[in-house]
């Protein structure tokens, strides 16, 4: 009968709907995780945790401990979706520029060229710089009358430079040496933590420090000025892969991080992870970003 036919058709429709429903809901649980990358030092681990927290509840995978060139290649190849890199590193190491324009022009050109060459999107600067700087103990600065890198050039033959593993092979070191001529008595490479310890113990007299490192204040180090502007700006930039560059939901989640972290806050967070005692995990340190100092 017609009534039975209608009832049967309605039943089949309900069964079909029930079968389809799981596949409609599936993307929420089976969607490909967003891969957040990080280089191999504390600040990067902290920022990766901060980003992961911002994009929750979307599934996230952390891929940490990457070398500088590896991190960018992974992003450009869509093997990493998001990570933080630094303007000066991208300008010289990735784009191959040797000039040092003003900060606004550098950031504008960098954003345009990363998109054009690699499809990489720049969400924006986080609000602080992590620039390479040369730093000395306060007693060394007093003994050799050091306030600038030009002063350091005169004393360099009597001093030992302690550098992080990458620094002496990077364009920044070549630019500094070309601008100031720094004939150090010796040059040694260290993991970052041991580099600061070498400075404290006297094994090194000068180090290639990082401007957002909390140990600069904790160890009362003197950062030497760069009057010739040999080092470009190093704004921390939030980057997304070509595949995620037009992900508007992701962009909306990340956008509040732009301009939200000043250098003092980043130094405090870094020190929580890098100090010798009562260390915090990168995830715990990330939760302090945005808090007012006590």
Coordinates of C-alpha atoms in Angstrom, one line a residue:
X1 CA 0.0 0.0 0.0
X2 CA 1.0 3.6 -0.4
X3 CA 1.1 4.1 3.4
X4 CA 3.5 1.2 3.8
X5 CA 5.7 2.5 0.9
X6 CA 6.0 5.9 2.5
X7 CA 6.7 4.4 5.9
X8 CA 9.4 2.1 4.4
X9 CA 11.0 5.0 2.5
X10 CA 11.1 7.1 5.7
X11 CA 12.7 4.2 7.5
X12 CA 15.4 3.8 4.9
X13 CA 16.0 7.6 5.0
X14 CA 16.6 7.4 8.8
X15 CA 19.0 4.5 8.4
X16 CA 20.9 6.3 5.7
X17 CA 21.1 9.4 7.9
X18 CA 22.4 7.4 10.7
X19 CA 25.1 5.9 8.5
X20 CA 26.1 9.2 7.2
X21 CA 26.2 11.0 10.5
X22 CA 29.5 9.6 11.8
X23 CA 31.2 10.6 8.6
X24 CA 29.9 14.2 9.0
X25 CA 31.2 14.4 12.5
X26 CA 34.5 12.7 11.7
X27 CA 36.6 15.7 10.6
X28 CA 36.5 17.1 14.2
X29 CA 38.2 13.9 15.5
X30 CA 40.2 12.8 12.5
X31 CA 41.4 16.1 11.1
X32 CA 45.1 16.3 10.5
X33 CA 46.9 17.8 13.5
X34 CA 48.5 21.2 13.2
X35 CA 52.2 20.8 13.5
X36 CA 53.9 23.5 15.6
X37 CA 57.7 23.7 15.1
X38 CA 60.5 25.0 17.3
X39 CA 64.2 25.4 17.0
X40 CA 66.5 23.9 19.6
X41 CA 66.6 26.4 22.5
X42 CA 64.4 27.3 25.4
X43 CA 62.6 30.4 24.0
X44 CA 61.4 28.4 21.0
X45 CA 60.1 25.6 23.2
X46 CA 58.2 28.1 25.3
X47 CA 56.7 29.8 22.2
X48 CA 55.7 26.5 20.7
X49 CA 53.8 25.7 23.9
X50 CA 52.2 29.1 23.9
X51 CA 51.0 28.7 20.3
X52 CA 49.7 25.2 21.0
X53 CA 47.6 26.6 23.8
X54 CA 46.2 29.3 21.6
X55 CA 45.0 26.9 18.9
X56 CA 43.4 24.3 21.2
X57 CA 41.1 22.4 21.0
X58 CA 42.4 21.7 17.5
X59 CA 44.7 18.7 17.5
X60 CA 48.3 19.8 17.8
X61 CA 51.7 18.0 17.3
X62 CA 54.9 19.6 18.5
X63 CA 58.0 19.2 16.4
X64 CA 60.9 20.7 18.4
X65 CA 64.7 20.7 18.4
X66 CA 65.0 21.8 14.7
X67 CA 68.0 23.6 13.3
X68 CA 67.4 27.0 11.9
X69 CA 67.6 26.1 8.2
X70 CA 65.7 22.8 8.8
X71 CA 62.8 24.6 10.5
X72 CA 62.2 27.0 7.6
X73 CA 62.5 24.2 5.0
X74 CA 60.0 22.2 6.9
X75 CA 57.6 25.1 7.0
X76 CA 58.0 25.9 3.3
X77 CA 57.4 22.2 2.5
X78 CA 54.2 22.0 4.7
X79 CA 55.8 19.5 7.1
X80 CA 55.5 22.2 9.8
X81 CA 52.4 24.4 9.9
X82 CA 53.5 27.2 12.3
X83 CA 56.7 28.3 14.1
X84 CA 58.4 31.5 15.2
X85 CA 61.5 32.8 13.4
X86 CA 63.5 36.0 13.6
X87 CA 63.5 38.8 11.0
X88 CA 67.3 39.1 10.8
X89 CA 67.7 35.3 10.4
X90 CA 65.2 35.2 7.6
X91 CA 66.6 38.3 5.9
X92 CA 70.2 37.1 5.7
X93 CA 70.0 33.3 6.0
X94 CA 66.8 32.6 4.0
X95 CA 66.5 35.5 1.6
X96 CA 70.2 36.1 1.2
X97 CA 70.2 39.9 1.6
X98 CA 73.3 41.6 2.7
X99 CA 71.9 45.1 3.1
X100 CA 70.4 46.3 6.4
X101 CA 67.4 48.5 5.8
X102 CA 65.3 50.2 8.5
X103 CA 63.1 48.0 10.6
X104 CA 59.7 48.9 8.9
X105 CA 61.2 48.4 5.4
X106 CA 62.8 45.1 6.4
X107 CA 59.6 43.7 7.8
X108 CA 57.5 44.8 4.8
X109 CA 60.0 43.5 2.3
X110 CA 60.4 40.3 4.3
X111 CA 56.7 39.6 4.4
X112 CA 56.3 40.2 0.7
X113 CA 59.3 38.1 -0.4
X114 CA 58.5 35.1 1.8
X115 CA 55.0 35.0 0.3
X116 CA 56.3 35.4 -3.3
X117 CA 59.2 33.0 -3.1
X118 CA 57.9 30.3 -0.7
X119 CA 54.2 30.9 -0.1
X120 CA 55.0 31.4 3.6
X121 CA 52.7 33.7 5.5
X122 CA 53.7 36.2 8.2
X123 CA 51.0 36.5 10.8
X124 CA 53.0 39.3 12.5
X125 CA 55.6 40.2 15.1
X126 CA 55.1 39.0 18.6
X127 CA 56.4 42.3 20.1
X128 CA 60.0 41.6 21.1
X129 CA 63.4 41.1 19.4
X130 CA 65.8 38.2 20.0
X131 CA 68.8 39.7 18.4
X132 CA 72.4 38.5 18.5
X133 CA 74.4 40.8 20.8
X134 CA 77.9 40.7 22.2
X135 CA 77.9 40.7 26.0
X136 CA 80.7 40.7 28.7
X137 CA 80.8 40.5 32.4
X138 CA 80.7 43.9 34.1
X139 CA 84.2 43.6 35.5
X140 CA 85.5 42.9 32.0
X141 CA 83.7 46.0 30.7
X142 CA 85.3 48.1 33.4
X143 CA 88.8 46.6 32.9
X144 CA 88.9 47.2 29.2
X145 CA 86.6 50.2 29.0
X146 CA 84.0 48.5 26.8
X147 CA 80.7 50.1 25.9
X148 CA 80.5 49.4 22.2
X149 CA 81.7 46.7 19.7
X150 CA 84.1 49.4 18.4
X151 CA 85.7 49.4 21.9
X152 CA 85.8 45.6 21.8
X153 CA 87.8 45.6 18.6
X154 CA 90.7 47.3 20.3
X155 CA 90.7 44.7 23.2
X156 CA 89.9 41.6 21.1
X157 CA 93.4 40.2 20.8
X158 CA 93.5 39.8 24.6
X159 CA 90.0 38.2 24.8
X160 CA 88.3 34.8 24.1
X161 CA 85.0 34.8 22.3
X162 CA 82.4 32.2 23.4
X163 CA 79.8 31.6 20.7
X164 CA 76.7 29.4 20.4
X165 CA 77.1 26.4 18.0
X166 CA 75.8 28.2 14.9
X167 CA 77.0 31.8 15.4
X168 CA 80.5 31.6 13.8
X169 CA 79.1 30.1 10.6
X170 CA 76.2 32.6 10.3
X171 CA 76.1 35.8 8.2
X172 CA 75.7 37.9 11.4
X173 CA 79.2 37.0 12.6
X174 CA 80.6 37.7 9.1
X175 CA 78.9 41.1 9.1
X176 CA 80.2 42.0 12.6
X177 CA 83.7 40.9 11.8
X178 CA 83.7 42.9 8.5
X179 CA 82.3 46.0 10.2
X180 CA 84.6 46.0 13.3
X181 CA 87.5 43.6 12.6
X182 CA 87.5 41.4 15.8
X183 CA 90.7 39.4 16.0
X184 CA 90.0 37.5 19.2
X185 CA 92.8 35.6 20.9
X186 CA 90.6 32.5 20.7
X187 CA 87.1 31.5 19.6
X188 CA 85.1 28.7 21.2
X189 CA 81.7 27.2 20.5
X190 CA 79.2 26.1 23.2
X191 CA 75.7 25.0 23.7
X192 CA 73.8 28.1 24.9
X193 CA 73.6 27.1 28.5
X194 CA 77.3 26.2 28.7
X195 CA 78.2 29.4 26.9
X196 CA 76.8 31.5 29.7
X197 CA 78.5 29.3 32.2
X198 CA 81.8 29.7 30.4
X199 CA 81.5 33.5 30.6
X200 CA 80.8 33.3 34.4
X201 CA 83.8 31.0 35.0
X202 CA 86.2 33.0 32.8
X203 CA 86.6 30.4 30.1
X204 CA 85.2 33.0 27.8
X205 CA 85.4 36.8 28.0
X206 CA 82.8 37.7 25.5
X207 CA 79.7 35.8 24.3
X208 CA 77.3 36.0 21.4
X209 CA 74.3 36.4 23.7
X210 CA 70.6 36.7 22.8
X211 CA 68.9 40.0 23.6
X212 CA 65.7 38.3 25.0
X213 CA 67.7 35.9 27.3
X214 CA 66.9 36.3 31.0
X215 CA 70.4 35.5 31.9
X216 CA 71.6 38.9 30.7
X217 CA 69.9 40.5 33.7
X218 CA 70.4 37.6 36.0
X219 CA 74.2 37.7 35.5
X220 CA 74.4 41.5 35.3
X221 CA 76.0 41.4 31.9
X222 CA 76.9 44.4 29.8
X223 CA 75.5 44.4 26.3
X224 CA 77.9 46.2 23.9
X225 CA 76.2 48.7 21.5
X226 CA 76.5 48.2 17.7
X227 CA 77.1 51.8 16.5
X228 CA 77.6 50.7 12.9
X229 CA 74.3 48.8 12.8
X230 CA 76.0 45.6 11.6
X231 CA 73.2 43.4 13.0
X232 CA 69.7 43.7 11.5
X233 CA 66.5 43.8 13.5
X234 CA 65.4 40.5 14.9
X235 CA 61.7 40.8 15.6
X236 CA 60.2 37.4 16.5
X237 CA 57.7 36.7 13.7
X238 CA 54.9 34.2 13.7
X239 CA 55.0 32.2 10.4
X240 CA 52.6 29.9 8.8
X241 CA 53.1 27.3 6.0
X242 CA 51.8 27.8 2.5
X243 CA 49.0 25.2 3.2
X244 CA 47.9 27.2 6.3
X245 CA 48.4 30.7 4.9
X246 CA 44.7 31.1 4.1
X247 CA 43.3 29.2 7.1
X248 CA 41.2 32.0 8.5
X249 CA 40.2 30.1 11.6
X250 CA 43.8 29.5 12.5
X251 CA 44.7 33.1 11.7
X252 CA 42.0 34.3 14.1
X253 CA 43.3 32.1 16.9
X254 CA 46.9 33.3 16.3
X255 CA 46.2 37.0 15.7
X256 CA 45.9 38.0 19.5
X257 CA 49.6 36.9 19.9
X258 CA 50.8 39.7 17.6
X259 CA 52.4 42.5 19.6
X260 CA 51.5 40.8 22.9
X261 CA 54.9 39.9 24.3
X262 CA 57.5 42.5 25.3
X263 CA 61.2 41.7 25.8
X264 CA 60.9 41.9 29.6
X265 CA 58.2 39.3 29.6
X266 CA 60.1 37.0 27.3
X267 CA 63.3 37.3 29.4
X268 CA 61.3 36.4 32.5
X269 CA 59.8 33.3 30.8
X270 CA 63.2 32.3 29.4
X271 CA 64.9 32.5 32.8
X272 CA 62.2 30.3 34.4
X273 CA 63.4 27.5 32.1
X274 CA 67.1 28.3 31.9
X275 CA 68.0 29.1 35.6
X276 CA 70.1 26.6 37.4
X277 CA 67.5 25.8 40.2
X278 CA 63.7 25.5 40.5
X279 CA 63.4 25.3 36.7
X280 CA 60.0 25.3 35.1
X281 CA 58.9 23.3 32.0
X282 CA 58.5 25.3 28.8
X283 CA 54.7 24.7 29.1
X284 CA 54.6 26.2 32.6
X285 CA 56.8 29.1 31.5
X286 CA 54.5 29.8 28.5
X287 CA 51.6 30.2 30.9
X288 CA 53.4 33.1 32.6
X289 CA 53.5 35.2 29.4
X290 CA 51.1 38.0 29.6
X291 CA 51.2 37.9 33.4
X292 CA 52.3 41.1 35.2
X293 CA 55.6 40.7 37.2
X294 CA 55.2 40.2 40.9

